Short mmCIF file of C-alpha atoms in Angstrom, two decimals:
data_model
loop_
_atom_site.label_atom_id
_atom_site.label_comp_id
_atom_site.label_asym_id
_atom_site.label_seq_id
_atom_site.Cartn_x
_atom_site.Cartn_y
_atom_site.Cartn_z
CA MET A 300 -2.31 -24.18 20.55
CA ILE A 301 -5.95 -23.76 19.48
CA GLN A 302 -7.41 -26.16 16.89
CA THR A 303 -10.19 -24.74 14.72
CA ARG A 304 -11.88 -25.44 11.39
CA THR A 305 -12.23 -21.80 10.31
CA VAL A 306 -10.57 -18.44 11.15
CA VAL A 307 -11.76 -14.88 10.60
CA VAL A 308 -8.90 -12.38 10.60
CA ALA A 309 -10.05 -8.92 11.72
CA THR A 310 -6.84 -7.40 13.11
CA GLY A 311 -7.32 -4.16 11.33
CA SER A 312 -4.59 -1.61 10.62
CA ARG A 313 -2.68 1.04 12.51
CA TYR A 314 -2.44 4.69 11.55
CA ARG A 315 0.86 6.02 10.42
CA ARG A 316 2.13 8.44 12.98
CA LEU A 317 4.46 11.44 12.93
CA ASP A 318 8.03 10.34 13.35
CA ILE A 319 8.75 12.92 16.05
CA PRO A 320 9.84 12.22 19.59
CA ASP A 321 7.01 12.58 22.17
CA ALA A 322 4.40 13.17 19.45
CA ALA A 323 2.08 10.59 21.00
CA ARG A 324 1.26 12.83 23.94
CA PHE A 325 -0.72 15.09 21.59
CA ASP A 326 -2.96 12.29 20.33
CA GLY A 327 -6.48 13.51 20.98
CA ASN A 328 -5.06 16.74 22.33
CA GLY A 329 -4.59 18.51 19.01
CA VAL A 330 -3.46 15.60 16.79
CA TYR A 331 -6.22 13.62 15.09
CA TYR A 332 -6.36 10.69 12.66
CA GLY A 333 -9.74 11.47 11.13
CA ALA A 334 -11.71 14.53 10.10
CA THR A 335 -15.35 14.06 10.90
CA GLN A 336 -18.32 16.03 12.07
CA LEU A 337 -16.97 15.63 15.61
CA GLU A 338 -13.66 17.31 14.92
CA ALA A 339 -14.83 19.93 12.38
CA PRO A 340 -16.49 22.35 14.93
CA LEU A 341 -13.17 22.42 16.81
CA CYS A 342 -11.58 23.97 13.77
CA GLN A 343 -14.10 26.80 13.41
CA ASP A 344 -12.29 30.07 12.64
CA GLU A 345 -8.83 28.59 13.25
CA PRO A 346 -5.98 27.47 11.03
CA VAL A 347 -5.37 23.74 10.79
CA VAL A 348 -2.74 21.45 9.34
CA ILE A 349 -3.29 18.22 7.34
CA VAL A 350 -0.45 15.80 6.68
CA GLY A 351 -0.86 13.49 3.76
CA GLY A 352 -1.11 13.36 -0.04
CA GLY A 353 -3.78 10.74 -0.70
CA ASN A 354 -7.52 10.91 -1.17
CA SER A 355 -8.28 10.87 2.52
CA ALA A 356 -6.07 13.91 2.99
CA GLY A 357 -7.67 15.67 0.08
CA GLN A 358 -11.19 14.95 1.29
CA ALA A 359 -10.31 16.20 4.73
CA ALA A 360 -8.79 19.36 3.35
CA ILE A 361 -11.95 20.18 1.40
CA PHE A 362 -14.20 19.35 4.28
CA LEU A 363 -12.35 21.30 6.91
CA SER A 364 -11.96 24.35 4.53
CA SER A 365 -15.59 25.13 5.29
CA PHE A 366 -14.72 25.58 8.96
CA ALA A 367 -11.11 26.68 9.23
CA THR A 368 -9.56 30.04 8.33
CA LYS A 369 -6.67 28.31 6.61
CA VAL A 370 -5.90 24.65 5.81
CA TYR A 371 -2.23 23.88 5.40
CA LEU A 372 -1.85 20.65 3.38
CA LEU A 373 1.65 19.28 3.86
CA VAL A 374 2.82 16.75 1.29
CA ARG A 375 6.17 14.96 1.34
CA GLY A 376 6.29 14.56 -2.47
CA PRO A 377 6.58 17.16 -5.26
CA ASN A 378 2.89 17.25 -6.08
CA LEU A 379 -0.48 15.61 -5.44
CA LYS A 380 -0.74 13.68 -8.74
CA THR A 381 0.82 10.41 -7.54
CA ASN A 382 -1.80 9.45 -4.94
CA MET A 383 -4.81 11.79 -5.20
CA SER A 384 -7.72 11.75 -7.60
CA LYS A 385 -7.94 14.55 -10.20
CA TYR A 386 -11.24 15.88 -8.99
CA LEU A 387 -9.86 16.42 -5.50
CA ILE A 388 -6.75 18.12 -6.85
CA SER A 389 -8.92 20.50 -8.91
CA ARG A 390 -11.07 21.46 -5.88
CA ILE A 391 -7.95 21.97 -3.71
CA GLU A 392 -6.33 24.22 -6.33
CA ALA A 393 -9.55 26.21 -6.62
CA SER A 394 -9.92 26.74 -2.88
CA PRO A 395 -8.65 30.09 -1.46
CA THR A 396 -8.53 28.52 1.99
CA ILE A 397 -6.28 25.49 1.25
CA ILE A 398 -2.55 26.18 1.13
CA LEU A 399 -0.52 23.30 -0.44
CA LYS A 400 3.02 22.89 0.75
CA THR A 401 5.01 20.21 -1.22
CA ARG A 402 8.23 18.53 -0.18
CA THR A 403 7.32 19.54 3.37
CA THR A 404 7.19 17.55 6.63
CA VAL A 405 6.48 18.31 10.24
CA VAL A 406 9.65 18.28 12.29
CA ALA A 407 8.40 19.41 15.65
CA LEU A 408 5.25 19.85 17.76
CA GLU A 409 4.95 22.57 20.34
CA GLY A 410 2.72 22.84 23.34
CA GLY A 411 2.05 21.87 26.94
CA ASP A 412 -0.95 19.69 27.62
CA ARG A 413 -2.34 20.48 24.15
CA LEU A 414 -0.94 21.30 20.76
CA GLU A 415 -0.12 24.91 20.28
CA GLY A 416 2.03 25.01 17.20
CA ILE A 417 4.15 23.06 14.73
CA ARG A 418 7.46 23.49 12.93
CA CYS A 419 7.61 22.24 9.33
CA MET A 420 10.56 22.00 6.93
CA ASP A 421 10.75 22.45 3.17
CA HIS A 422 13.11 19.73 2.14
CA LEU A 423 13.89 21.39 -1.21
CA THR A 424 15.15 24.63 0.29
CA GLY A 425 16.01 23.36 3.81
CA GLU A 426 14.09 26.26 5.32
CA SER A 427 11.73 25.76 8.29
CA GLU A 428 8.74 27.80 9.41
CA ASP A 429 6.51 27.83 12.41
CA HIS A 430 2.70 27.85 12.49
CA GLU A 431 0.46 28.52 15.47
CA VAL A 432 -2.16 25.81 15.14
CA ARG A 433 -4.12 23.83 17.64
CA ARG A 434 -5.37 21.06 15.27
CA LEU A 435 -3.21 18.79 13.15
CA PHE A 436 -4.80 15.95 11.14
CA MET A 437 -2.52 13.02 10.31
CA MET A 438 -3.91 11.46 7.12
CA ALA A 439 -0.94 9.59 5.78
CA GLY A 440 -2.60 6.17 5.59
CA ALA A 441 -2.33 3.03 7.68
CA ASP A 442 -0.34 -0.17 7.81
CA PRO A 443 -2.11 -3.54 8.22
CA ASN A 444 -1.55 -5.75 11.23
CA THR A 445 -0.51 -8.77 9.14
CA SER A 446 3.10 -9.42 10.02
CA TRP A 447 2.01 -12.64 11.88
CA VAL A 448 0.47 -14.10 8.71
CA SER A 449 3.25 -13.15 6.31
CA GLY A 450 4.37 -16.29 4.47
CA CYS A 451 1.09 -18.09 5.31
CA LEU A 452 -1.57 -15.94 3.50
CA SER A 453 -1.35 -14.10 0.24
CA LEU A 454 -0.78 -10.37 0.80
CA ASP A 455 -0.83 -7.50 -1.63
CA THR A 456 2.07 -5.18 -2.08
CA LYS A 457 1.07 -3.11 0.92
CA GLY A 458 0.67 -6.07 3.19
CA PHE A 459 -3.13 -6.39 3.20
CA ILE A 460 -4.77 -9.86 2.98
CA LYS A 461 -5.97 -10.76 -0.50
CA THR A 462 -9.39 -12.50 -0.71
CA GLY A 463 -11.94 -13.77 -3.15
CA THR A 464 -11.15 -13.75 -6.83
CA SER A 465 -7.74 -12.04 -6.20
CA VAL A 466 -6.37 -15.32 -4.78
CA LEU A 467 -7.43 -17.60 -7.60
CA ALA A 468 -3.86 -17.82 -8.97
CA ASP A 469 -2.22 -18.69 -5.70
CA SER A 470 -4.88 -20.52 -3.79
CA SER A 471 -4.69 -24.07 -2.44
CA LEU A 472 -8.45 -24.33 -2.60
CA GLN A 473 -9.99 -27.06 -4.79
CA ARG A 474 -12.96 -24.78 -5.51
CA ALA A 475 -13.46 -21.12 -6.19
CA PRO A 476 -12.84 -19.10 -3.04
CA TYR A 477 -15.79 -17.55 -1.17
CA PRO A 478 -15.95 -13.79 -1.02
CA LEU A 479 -13.74 -12.63 1.89
CA GLU A 480 -11.90 -16.02 1.90
CA ALA A 481 -8.06 -15.97 1.74
CA ASN A 482 -5.92 -18.43 -0.23
CA VAL A 483 -6.00 -20.93 2.66
CA PRO A 484 -9.31 -22.88 2.88
CA GLY A 485 -11.50 -21.70 5.80
CA VAL A 486 -9.46 -18.59 6.50
CA PHE A 487 -11.36 -15.29 5.94
CA ALA A 488 -10.40 -11.60 6.31
CA VAL A 489 -12.72 -8.68 7.02
CA GLY A 490 -12.46 -5.03 7.63
CA ASP A 491 -9.39 -2.84 7.31
CA VAL A 492 -6.92 -5.76 7.20
CA ARG A 493 -8.42 -6.95 3.94
CA ALA A 494 -7.06 -5.82 0.60
CA GLU A 495 -9.39 -3.48 -1.42
CA SER A 496 -11.75 -3.05 1.50
CA VAL A 497 -13.40 0.29 2.26
CA LYS A 498 -11.49 1.56 5.32
CA ARG A 499 -14.49 2.61 7.36
CA VAL A 500 -16.07 1.22 10.60
CA ALA A 501 -19.47 0.63 8.92
CA SER A 502 -17.90 -1.30 6.12
CA ALA A 503 -15.92 -3.49 8.53
CA VAL A 504 -19.05 -4.27 10.56
CA GLY A 505 -20.91 -5.12 7.39
CA GLU A 506 -18.09 -7.45 6.18
CA GLY A 507 -18.02 -9.15 9.55
CA SER A 508 -21.79 -9.85 9.36
CA MET A 509 -21.53 -11.04 5.74
CA CYS A 510 -18.71 -13.38 6.55
CA ILE A 511 -20.82 -15.49 8.82
CA GLN A 512 -22.67 -17.07 5.96
CA PHE A 513 -19.43 -17.94 4.21
CA VAL A 514 -18.05 -19.53 7.38
CA HIS A 515 -21.14 -21.79 7.55
CA ARG A 516 -20.73 -22.73 3.89
CA ALA A 517 -17.06 -23.56 4.44
CA LEU A 518 -17.89 -25.70 7.46
CA ALA A 519 -20.68 -27.51 5.61
CA ASN A 520 -18.30 -28.42 2.75
CA GLN A 521 -15.49 -29.71 4.90
#
């Protein structure tokens, strides 16, 4: 057991993955979990697949549509309205490159050392179809690594650690919580594991740096 006066939780989150046997072997070899300037040139003049119905998936679809010949956007639900912003939906509907497939999931990945194709199923009709693609972007969100603090710290409905003013109602603090401080005095959360944080590396680094001053304040007031 380690005794300490303050704790900073920075355990992050883990990407949701395709529920397909042996899918992990294509990680980095055709299956990606982010669409950035590094991956975009790989999609030049090729069709690509994006799995997900949230804002990250929508932004990726619009971004990659400038490089790929076709962008297949696969969504498990009946439409994009539940989890995606209206402005993204409008841009997707206006794009001749983006092909939206609702109630559709990936059921198989094909290839040797690298991804060569996918099979997807329309769960409304039960029909499946194959697509020859070498790039699939899994943009279906992430789950926080917080199972070990469940029952100890206040979590939001998705399991992320609540901090700051969001813990006023359930805090054991005798004072207003510091920004980034959880409901337990001296416990802080930064980065992807924190509720309402911006899920980006730069933001996590910034929160980690900012948290130092709050740790010092907490120690000084103990």
